[in-house]
Short mmCIF file of C-alpha atoms in Angstrom, two decimals:
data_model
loop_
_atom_site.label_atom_id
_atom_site.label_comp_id
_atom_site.label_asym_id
_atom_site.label_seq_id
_atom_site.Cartn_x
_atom_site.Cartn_y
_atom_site.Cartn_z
CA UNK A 1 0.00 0.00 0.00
CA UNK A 2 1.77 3.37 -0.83
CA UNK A 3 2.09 6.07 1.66
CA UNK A 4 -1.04 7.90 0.26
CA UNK A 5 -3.45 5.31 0.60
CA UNK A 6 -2.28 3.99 4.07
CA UNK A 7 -2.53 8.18 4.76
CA UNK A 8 -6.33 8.68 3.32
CA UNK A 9 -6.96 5.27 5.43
CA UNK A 10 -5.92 6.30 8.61
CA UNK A 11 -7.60 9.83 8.10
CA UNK A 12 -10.57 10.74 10.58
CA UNK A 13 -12.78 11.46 7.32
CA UNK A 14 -11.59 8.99 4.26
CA UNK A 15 -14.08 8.99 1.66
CA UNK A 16 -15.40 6.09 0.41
CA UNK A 17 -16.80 7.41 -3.01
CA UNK A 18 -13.48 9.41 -3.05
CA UNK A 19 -15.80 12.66 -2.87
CA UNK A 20 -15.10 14.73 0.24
CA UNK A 21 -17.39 16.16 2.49
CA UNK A 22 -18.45 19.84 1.50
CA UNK A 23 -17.11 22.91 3.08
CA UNK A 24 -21.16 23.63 3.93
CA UNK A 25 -20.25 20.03 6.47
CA UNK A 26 -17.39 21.79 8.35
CA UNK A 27 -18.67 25.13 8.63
CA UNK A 28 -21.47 23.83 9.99
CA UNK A 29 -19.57 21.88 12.65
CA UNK A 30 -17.25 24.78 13.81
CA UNK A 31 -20.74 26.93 14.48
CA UNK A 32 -21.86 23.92 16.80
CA UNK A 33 -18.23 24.24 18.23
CA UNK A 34 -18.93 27.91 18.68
CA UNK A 35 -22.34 27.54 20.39
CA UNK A 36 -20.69 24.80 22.73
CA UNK A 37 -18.53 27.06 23.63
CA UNK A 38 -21.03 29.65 24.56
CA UNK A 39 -22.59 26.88 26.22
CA UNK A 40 -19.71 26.90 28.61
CA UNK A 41 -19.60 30.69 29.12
CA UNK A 42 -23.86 30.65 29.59
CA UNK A 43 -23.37 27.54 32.31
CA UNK A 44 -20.63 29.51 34.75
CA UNK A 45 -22.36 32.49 34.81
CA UNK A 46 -25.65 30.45 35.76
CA UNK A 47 -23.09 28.62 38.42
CA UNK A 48 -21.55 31.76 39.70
CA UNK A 49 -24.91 33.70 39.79
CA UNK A 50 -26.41 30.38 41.79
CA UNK A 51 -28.67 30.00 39.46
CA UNK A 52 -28.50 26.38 38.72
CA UNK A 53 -31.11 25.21 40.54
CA UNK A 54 -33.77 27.38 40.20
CA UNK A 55 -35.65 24.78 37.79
CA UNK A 56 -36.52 21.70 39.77
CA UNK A 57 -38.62 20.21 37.07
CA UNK A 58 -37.57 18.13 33.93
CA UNK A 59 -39.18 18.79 30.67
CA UNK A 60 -37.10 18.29 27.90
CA UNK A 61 -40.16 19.41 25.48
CA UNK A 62 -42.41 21.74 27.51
CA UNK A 63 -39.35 23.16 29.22
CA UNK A 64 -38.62 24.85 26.72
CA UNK A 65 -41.29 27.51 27.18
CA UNK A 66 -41.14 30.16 30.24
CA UNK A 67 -43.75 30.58 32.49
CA UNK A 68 -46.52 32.72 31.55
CA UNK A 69 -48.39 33.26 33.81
CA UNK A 70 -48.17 35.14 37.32
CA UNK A 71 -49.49 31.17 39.29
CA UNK A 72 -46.90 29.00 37.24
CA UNK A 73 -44.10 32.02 38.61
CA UNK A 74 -45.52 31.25 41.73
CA UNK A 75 -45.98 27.46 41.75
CA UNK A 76 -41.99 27.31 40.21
CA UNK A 77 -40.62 29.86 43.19
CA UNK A 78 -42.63 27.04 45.81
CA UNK A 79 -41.00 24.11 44.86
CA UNK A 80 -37.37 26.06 44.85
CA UNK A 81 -38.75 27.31 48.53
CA UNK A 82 -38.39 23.79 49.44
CA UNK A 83 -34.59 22.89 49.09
CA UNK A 84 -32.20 23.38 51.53
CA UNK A 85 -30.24 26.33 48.93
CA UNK A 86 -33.17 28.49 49.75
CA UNK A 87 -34.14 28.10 53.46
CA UNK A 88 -30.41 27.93 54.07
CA UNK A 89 -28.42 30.72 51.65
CA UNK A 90 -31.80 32.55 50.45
CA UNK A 91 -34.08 32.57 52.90
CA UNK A 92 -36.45 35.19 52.70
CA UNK A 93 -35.83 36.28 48.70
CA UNK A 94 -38.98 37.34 46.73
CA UNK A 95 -40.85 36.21 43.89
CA UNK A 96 -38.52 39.08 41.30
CA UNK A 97 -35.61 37.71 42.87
CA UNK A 98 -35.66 34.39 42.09
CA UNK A 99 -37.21 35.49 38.93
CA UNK A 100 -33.44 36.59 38.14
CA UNK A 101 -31.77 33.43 38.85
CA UNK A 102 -34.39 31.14 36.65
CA UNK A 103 -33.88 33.26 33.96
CA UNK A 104 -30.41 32.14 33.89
CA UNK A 105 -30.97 28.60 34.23
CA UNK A 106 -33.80 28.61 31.65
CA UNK A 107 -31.24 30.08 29.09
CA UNK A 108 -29.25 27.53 30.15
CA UNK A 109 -31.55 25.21 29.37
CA UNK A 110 -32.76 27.02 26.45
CA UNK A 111 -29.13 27.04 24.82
CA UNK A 112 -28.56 23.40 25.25
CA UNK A 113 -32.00 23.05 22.77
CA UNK A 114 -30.75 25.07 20.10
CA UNK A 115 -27.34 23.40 20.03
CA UNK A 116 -30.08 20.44 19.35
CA UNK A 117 -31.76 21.70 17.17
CA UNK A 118 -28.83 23.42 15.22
CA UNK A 119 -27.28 20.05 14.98
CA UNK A 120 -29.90 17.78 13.72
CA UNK A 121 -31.57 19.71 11.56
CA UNK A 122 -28.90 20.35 8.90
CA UNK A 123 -27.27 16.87 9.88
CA UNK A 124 -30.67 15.54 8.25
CA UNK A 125 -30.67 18.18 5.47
CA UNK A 126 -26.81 17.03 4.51
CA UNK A 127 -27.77 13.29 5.30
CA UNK A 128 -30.54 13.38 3.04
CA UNK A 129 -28.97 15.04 0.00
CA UNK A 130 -25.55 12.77 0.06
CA UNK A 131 -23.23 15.38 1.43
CA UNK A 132 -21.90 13.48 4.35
CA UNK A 133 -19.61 10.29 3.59
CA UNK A 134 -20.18 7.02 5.62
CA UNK A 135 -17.57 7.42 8.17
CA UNK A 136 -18.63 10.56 9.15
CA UNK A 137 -21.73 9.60 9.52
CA UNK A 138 -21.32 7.33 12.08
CA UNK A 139 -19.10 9.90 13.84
CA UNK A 140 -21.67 12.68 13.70
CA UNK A 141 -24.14 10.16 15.11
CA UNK A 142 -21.67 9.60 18.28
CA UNK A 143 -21.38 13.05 18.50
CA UNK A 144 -25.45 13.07 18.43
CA UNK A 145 -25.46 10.57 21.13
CA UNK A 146 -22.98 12.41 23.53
CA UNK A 147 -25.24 15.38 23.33
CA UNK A 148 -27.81 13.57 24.57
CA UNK A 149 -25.56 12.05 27.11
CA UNK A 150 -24.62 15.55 28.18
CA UNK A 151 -28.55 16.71 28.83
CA UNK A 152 -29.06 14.10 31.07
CA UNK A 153 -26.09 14.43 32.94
CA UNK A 154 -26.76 18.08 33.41
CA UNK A 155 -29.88 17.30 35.13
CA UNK A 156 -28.22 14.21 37.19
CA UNK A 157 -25.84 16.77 38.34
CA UNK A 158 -28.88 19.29 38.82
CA UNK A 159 -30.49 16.70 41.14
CA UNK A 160 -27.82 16.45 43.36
CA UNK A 161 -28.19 20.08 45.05
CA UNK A 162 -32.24 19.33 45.46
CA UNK A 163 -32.29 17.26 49.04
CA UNK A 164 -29.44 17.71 51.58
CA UNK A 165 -26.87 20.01 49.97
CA UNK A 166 -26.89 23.49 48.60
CA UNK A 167 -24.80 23.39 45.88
CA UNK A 168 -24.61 19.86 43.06
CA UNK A 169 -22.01 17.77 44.04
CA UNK A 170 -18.52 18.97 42.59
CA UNK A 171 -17.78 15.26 41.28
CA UNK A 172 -21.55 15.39 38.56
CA UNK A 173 -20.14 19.67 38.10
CA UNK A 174 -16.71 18.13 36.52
CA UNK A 175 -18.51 15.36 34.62
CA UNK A 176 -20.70 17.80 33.27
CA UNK A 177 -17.96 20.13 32.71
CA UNK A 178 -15.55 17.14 30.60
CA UNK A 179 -18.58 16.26 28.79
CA UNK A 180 -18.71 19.39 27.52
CA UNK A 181 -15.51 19.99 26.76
CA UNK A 182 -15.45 16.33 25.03
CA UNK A 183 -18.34 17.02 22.72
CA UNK A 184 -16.43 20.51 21.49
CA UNK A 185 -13.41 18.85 21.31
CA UNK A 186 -14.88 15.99 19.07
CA UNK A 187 -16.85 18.28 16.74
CA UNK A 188 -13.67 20.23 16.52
CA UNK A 189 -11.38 17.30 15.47
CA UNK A 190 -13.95 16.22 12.72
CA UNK A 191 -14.73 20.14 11.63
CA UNK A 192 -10.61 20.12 10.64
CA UNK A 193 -11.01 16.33 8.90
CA UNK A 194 -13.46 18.10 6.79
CA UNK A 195 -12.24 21.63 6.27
CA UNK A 196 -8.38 20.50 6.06
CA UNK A 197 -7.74 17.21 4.75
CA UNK A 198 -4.84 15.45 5.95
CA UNK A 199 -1.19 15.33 4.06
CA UNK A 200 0.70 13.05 3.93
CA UNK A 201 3.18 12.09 6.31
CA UNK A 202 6.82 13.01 6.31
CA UNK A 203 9.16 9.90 5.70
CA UNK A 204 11.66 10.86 7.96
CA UNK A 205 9.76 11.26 11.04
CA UNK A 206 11.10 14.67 12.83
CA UNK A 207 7.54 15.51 13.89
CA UNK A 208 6.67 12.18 15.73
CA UNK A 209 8.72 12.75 18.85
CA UNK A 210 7.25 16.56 19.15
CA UNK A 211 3.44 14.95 18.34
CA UNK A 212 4.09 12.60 21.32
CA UNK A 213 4.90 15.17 23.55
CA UNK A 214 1.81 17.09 22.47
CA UNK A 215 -0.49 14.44 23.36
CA UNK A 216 0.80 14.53 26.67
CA UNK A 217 0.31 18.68 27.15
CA UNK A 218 -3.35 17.75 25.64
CA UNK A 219 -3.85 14.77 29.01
CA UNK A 220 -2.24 18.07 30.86
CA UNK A 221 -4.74 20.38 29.88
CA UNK A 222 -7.73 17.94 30.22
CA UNK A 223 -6.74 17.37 33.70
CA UNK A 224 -5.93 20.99 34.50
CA UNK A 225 -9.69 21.65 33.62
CA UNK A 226 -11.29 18.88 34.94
CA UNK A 227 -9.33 20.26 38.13
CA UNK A 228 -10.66 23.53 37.63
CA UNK A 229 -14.41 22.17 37.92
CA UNK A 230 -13.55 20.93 41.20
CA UNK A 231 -12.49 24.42 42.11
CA UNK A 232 -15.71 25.61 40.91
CA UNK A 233 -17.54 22.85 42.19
CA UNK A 234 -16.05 23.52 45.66
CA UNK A 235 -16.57 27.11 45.48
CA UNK A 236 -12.72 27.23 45.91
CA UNK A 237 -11.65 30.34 44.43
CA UNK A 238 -13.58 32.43 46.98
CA UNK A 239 -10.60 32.30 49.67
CA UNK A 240 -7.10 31.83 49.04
CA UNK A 241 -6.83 35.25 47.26
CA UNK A 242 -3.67 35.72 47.23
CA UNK A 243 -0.71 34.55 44.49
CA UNK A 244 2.34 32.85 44.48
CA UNK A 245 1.64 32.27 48.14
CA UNK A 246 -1.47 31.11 49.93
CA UNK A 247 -2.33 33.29 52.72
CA UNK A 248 1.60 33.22 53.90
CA UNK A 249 2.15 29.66 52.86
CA UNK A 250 4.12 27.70 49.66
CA UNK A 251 1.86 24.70 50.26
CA UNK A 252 -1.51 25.83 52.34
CA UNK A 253 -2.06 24.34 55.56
CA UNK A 254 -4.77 21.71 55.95
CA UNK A 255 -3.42 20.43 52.41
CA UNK A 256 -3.44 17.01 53.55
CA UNK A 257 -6.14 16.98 56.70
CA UNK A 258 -8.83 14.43 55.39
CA UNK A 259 -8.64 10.65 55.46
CA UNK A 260 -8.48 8.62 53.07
CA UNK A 261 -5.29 10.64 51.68
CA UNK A 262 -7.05 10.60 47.81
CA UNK A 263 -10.40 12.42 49.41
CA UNK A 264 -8.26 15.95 49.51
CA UNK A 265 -8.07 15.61 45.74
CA UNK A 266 -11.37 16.19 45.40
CA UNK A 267 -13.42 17.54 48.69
CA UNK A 268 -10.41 19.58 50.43
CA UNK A 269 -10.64 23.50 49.29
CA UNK A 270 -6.89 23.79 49.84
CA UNK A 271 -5.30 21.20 48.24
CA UNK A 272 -8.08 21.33 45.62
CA UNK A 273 -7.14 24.97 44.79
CA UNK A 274 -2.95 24.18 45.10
CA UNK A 275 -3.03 21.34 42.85
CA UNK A 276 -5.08 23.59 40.16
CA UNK A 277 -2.66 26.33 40.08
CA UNK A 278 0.43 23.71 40.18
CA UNK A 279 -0.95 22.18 37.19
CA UNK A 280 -2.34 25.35 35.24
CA UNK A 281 1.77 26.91 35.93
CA UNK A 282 3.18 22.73 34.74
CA UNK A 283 0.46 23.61 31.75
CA UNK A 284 2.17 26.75 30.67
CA UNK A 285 5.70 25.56 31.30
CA UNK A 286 5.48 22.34 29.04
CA UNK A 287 3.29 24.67 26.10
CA UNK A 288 6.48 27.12 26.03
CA UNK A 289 8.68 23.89 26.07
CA UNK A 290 7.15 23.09 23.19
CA UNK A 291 6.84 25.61 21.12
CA UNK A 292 10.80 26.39 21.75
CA UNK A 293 11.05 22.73 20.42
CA UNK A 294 9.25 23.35 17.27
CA UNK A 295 11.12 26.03 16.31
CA UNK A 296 14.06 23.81 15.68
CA UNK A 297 12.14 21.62 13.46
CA UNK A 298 10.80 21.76 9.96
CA UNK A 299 7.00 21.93 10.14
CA UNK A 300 4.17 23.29 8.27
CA UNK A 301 3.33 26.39 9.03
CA UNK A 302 -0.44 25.55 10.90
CA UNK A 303 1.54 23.44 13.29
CA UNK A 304 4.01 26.16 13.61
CA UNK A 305 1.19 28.62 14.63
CA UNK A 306 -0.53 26.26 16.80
CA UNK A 307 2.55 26.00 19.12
CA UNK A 308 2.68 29.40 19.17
CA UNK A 309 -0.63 30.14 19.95
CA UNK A 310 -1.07 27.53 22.40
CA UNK A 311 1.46 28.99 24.03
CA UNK A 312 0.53 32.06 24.45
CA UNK A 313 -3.57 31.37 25.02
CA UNK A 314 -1.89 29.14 28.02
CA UNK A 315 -0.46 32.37 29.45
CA UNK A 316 -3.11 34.65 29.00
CA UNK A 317 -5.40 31.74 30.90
CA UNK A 318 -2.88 31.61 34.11
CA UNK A 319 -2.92 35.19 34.22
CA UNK A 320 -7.05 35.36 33.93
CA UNK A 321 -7.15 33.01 36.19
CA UNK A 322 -4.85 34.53 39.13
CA UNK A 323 -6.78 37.83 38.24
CA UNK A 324 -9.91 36.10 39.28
CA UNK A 325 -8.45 34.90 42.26
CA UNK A 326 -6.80 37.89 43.24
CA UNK A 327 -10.59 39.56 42.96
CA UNK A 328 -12.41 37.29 44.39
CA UNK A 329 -14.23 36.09 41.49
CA UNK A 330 -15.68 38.60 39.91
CA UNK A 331 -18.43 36.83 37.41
CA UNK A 332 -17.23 38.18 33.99
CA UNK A 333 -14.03 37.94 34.42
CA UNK A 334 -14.68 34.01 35.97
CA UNK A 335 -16.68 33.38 32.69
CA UNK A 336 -14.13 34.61 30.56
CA UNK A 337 -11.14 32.23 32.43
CA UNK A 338 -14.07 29.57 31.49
CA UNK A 339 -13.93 30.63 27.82
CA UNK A 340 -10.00 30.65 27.58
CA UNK A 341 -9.78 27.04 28.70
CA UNK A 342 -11.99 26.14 25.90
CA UNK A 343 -9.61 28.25 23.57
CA UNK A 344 -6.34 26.35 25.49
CA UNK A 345 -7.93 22.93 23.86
CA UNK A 346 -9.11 24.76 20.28
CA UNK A 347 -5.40 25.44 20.24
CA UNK A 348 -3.79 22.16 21.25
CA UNK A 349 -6.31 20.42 18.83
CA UNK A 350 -5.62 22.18 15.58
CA UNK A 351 -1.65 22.03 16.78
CA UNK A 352 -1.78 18.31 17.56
CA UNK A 353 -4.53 17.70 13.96
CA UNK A 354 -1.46 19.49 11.66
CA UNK A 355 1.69 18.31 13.77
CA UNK A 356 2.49 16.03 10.74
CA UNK A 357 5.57 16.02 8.36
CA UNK A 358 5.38 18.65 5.58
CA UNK A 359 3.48 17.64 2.67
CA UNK A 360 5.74 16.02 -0.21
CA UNK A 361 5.03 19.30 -2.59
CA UNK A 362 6.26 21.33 0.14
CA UNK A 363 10.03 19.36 0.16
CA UNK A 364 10.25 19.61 -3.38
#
């Protein structure tokens, strides 16, 4: 098999018919991308503004409408009177006030419809008139699936806040969160199959070594945000405001107070907090490794710009995030640290998708 074929093989997107999918297919897929990641923004403002769970009901279909009516306001605010979030943190708040954290939550809500509805109906439309090749196909219907996935885990992790706690439980927040970030990711990888084709591989390998090590910073920066949702989860970045130190210490005290030892991973503010600002600095360090390493090799220039600009978006994101801290989370600036993440993985997928050898015509 020449190098060609075993490269169109291997591809995310080979075509069958040897007719690939339209532009129309890939444009479409980075406006999902872009309304996932608005997704993310809309979901930590409706976390830091409390919001989340405003809506106890569940109606995928009749959800999707707001109340209308002065008794269904009134019958929604009742049942929210009767979870511990309100006779414990709002006790006493009016009918207009909780009016203003539903309305977040039904956008929310409302979002993760039209990312529905956004997807399936021109997924039918290019379906139906040929446009999408077999193999995508059965991606774009795991991609379907996972957004499914992703509703019902966002009211699993809804659910958890309803009977003894006042917040959902910071373990169903980070599911919710990776899920998220999983289903952009994946739309992502299969918007560049479609929109830039792989070339083929260099024969003499100089890339693979660098590739490697960029599949580690992308396990780096997966963990660093799954970290962060445990931060958010835990409400974590509300003390501890101050940077390099916290409050007078290297490595806080209490880092290490619950038993077992792997609980302060997850459920200890401190260590919680430490370990997310060890790994977001370890995240930056290894991205300007990187991109120092590139330099010295011979690469196209996407993958040349991808190191750079992962890079850089990994700096910008430690410094919105120690801002945030600093303030005491202020809520745009905390949904804006929420956005950059999202841009940190945009940048380490395209960089990882074109880390290849040049294309022969480019050696030539």
């Amino acid at each position: 098999m020449s190098a060609t074929t075993s490269s169109a093989a291997s591809g995310p997107l080979s075509a069958e018919s040897g007719r690939s999918p339209t532009r129309a297919v890939g444009l479409w897929l980075l406006v999902c991308c872009a309304m996932v990641l608005a997704m993310a923004v809309i979901g930590a403002i409706t976390r830091l503004t409390e919001s989340g769970l405003s809506i106890m009901e569940w109606a995928p279909i009749s959800g999707a409408l707001p109340p209308l009516s002065q008794a269904e306001w009134q019958r929604l605010f009742d049942l929210y009177r009767q979870i511990p979030e309100y006779s414990q943190v709002n006790a006493g708040m009016s009918l207009e006030e909780f009016k203003t954290i539903f309305w977040w939550e039904y956008v929310h809500r409302l979002w993760g419809r039209l990312i529905g509805v956004v997807f399936v109906l021109p997924l039918a439309w290019f379906w139906l008139r040929g446009r999408i090749e077999r193999p995508l196909r059965r991606r774009l219907l795991l991609a379907l699936a996972l957004g499914g996935a992703q509703g019902l885990l966002g009211w699993f992790m809804v659910a958890s806040g309803f009977a003894e706690r006042t917040d959902v439980s910071q373990y169903r927040l980070t599911a919710h969160l990776a899920l998220a970030l999983l289903i952009y990711g994946y739309l992502f990888w299969l918007a560049l199959g479609v929109l830039w084709p792989r070339p083929e591989r260099s024969r003499d390998g100089a890339a693979l070594p660098l590739r490697r090590a960029l599949w580690v910073l992308l396990a780096l920066v997966g963990i660093t945000i799954a970290s962060g949702g445990f931060v958010a989860g835990l409400n974590a970045g509300l003390t501890y405001n101050t940077f390099p130190l916290m409050d007078g210490d290297l490595i806080p005290r209490g880092y290490a107070d619950l038993s077992p030892w792997i609980a302060n991973l997850f459920e200890n503010i401190a260590a919680v907090q430490f370990n997310h600002r060890l790994l977001a600095i370890a995240t930056v360090i290894f991205a300007f490794v990187l991109w120092g390493w590139s330099l010295s090799r011979d690469l196209a220039p996407a993958a040349q710009m991808g190191f750079a600009a992962l890079a850089l978006l990994a700096l910008i994101q430690l410094a919105l995030g120690i801002t945030t801290l600093l303030l005491v989370v202020p809520i745009p600036l905390a949904a804006v640290h929420q956005a950059g993440a999202v841009l940190v993985l945009t940048a380490t997928l395209w960089t990882l998708y074109h880390l290849r050898g040049r294309p022969e015509a480019a050696k030539r």
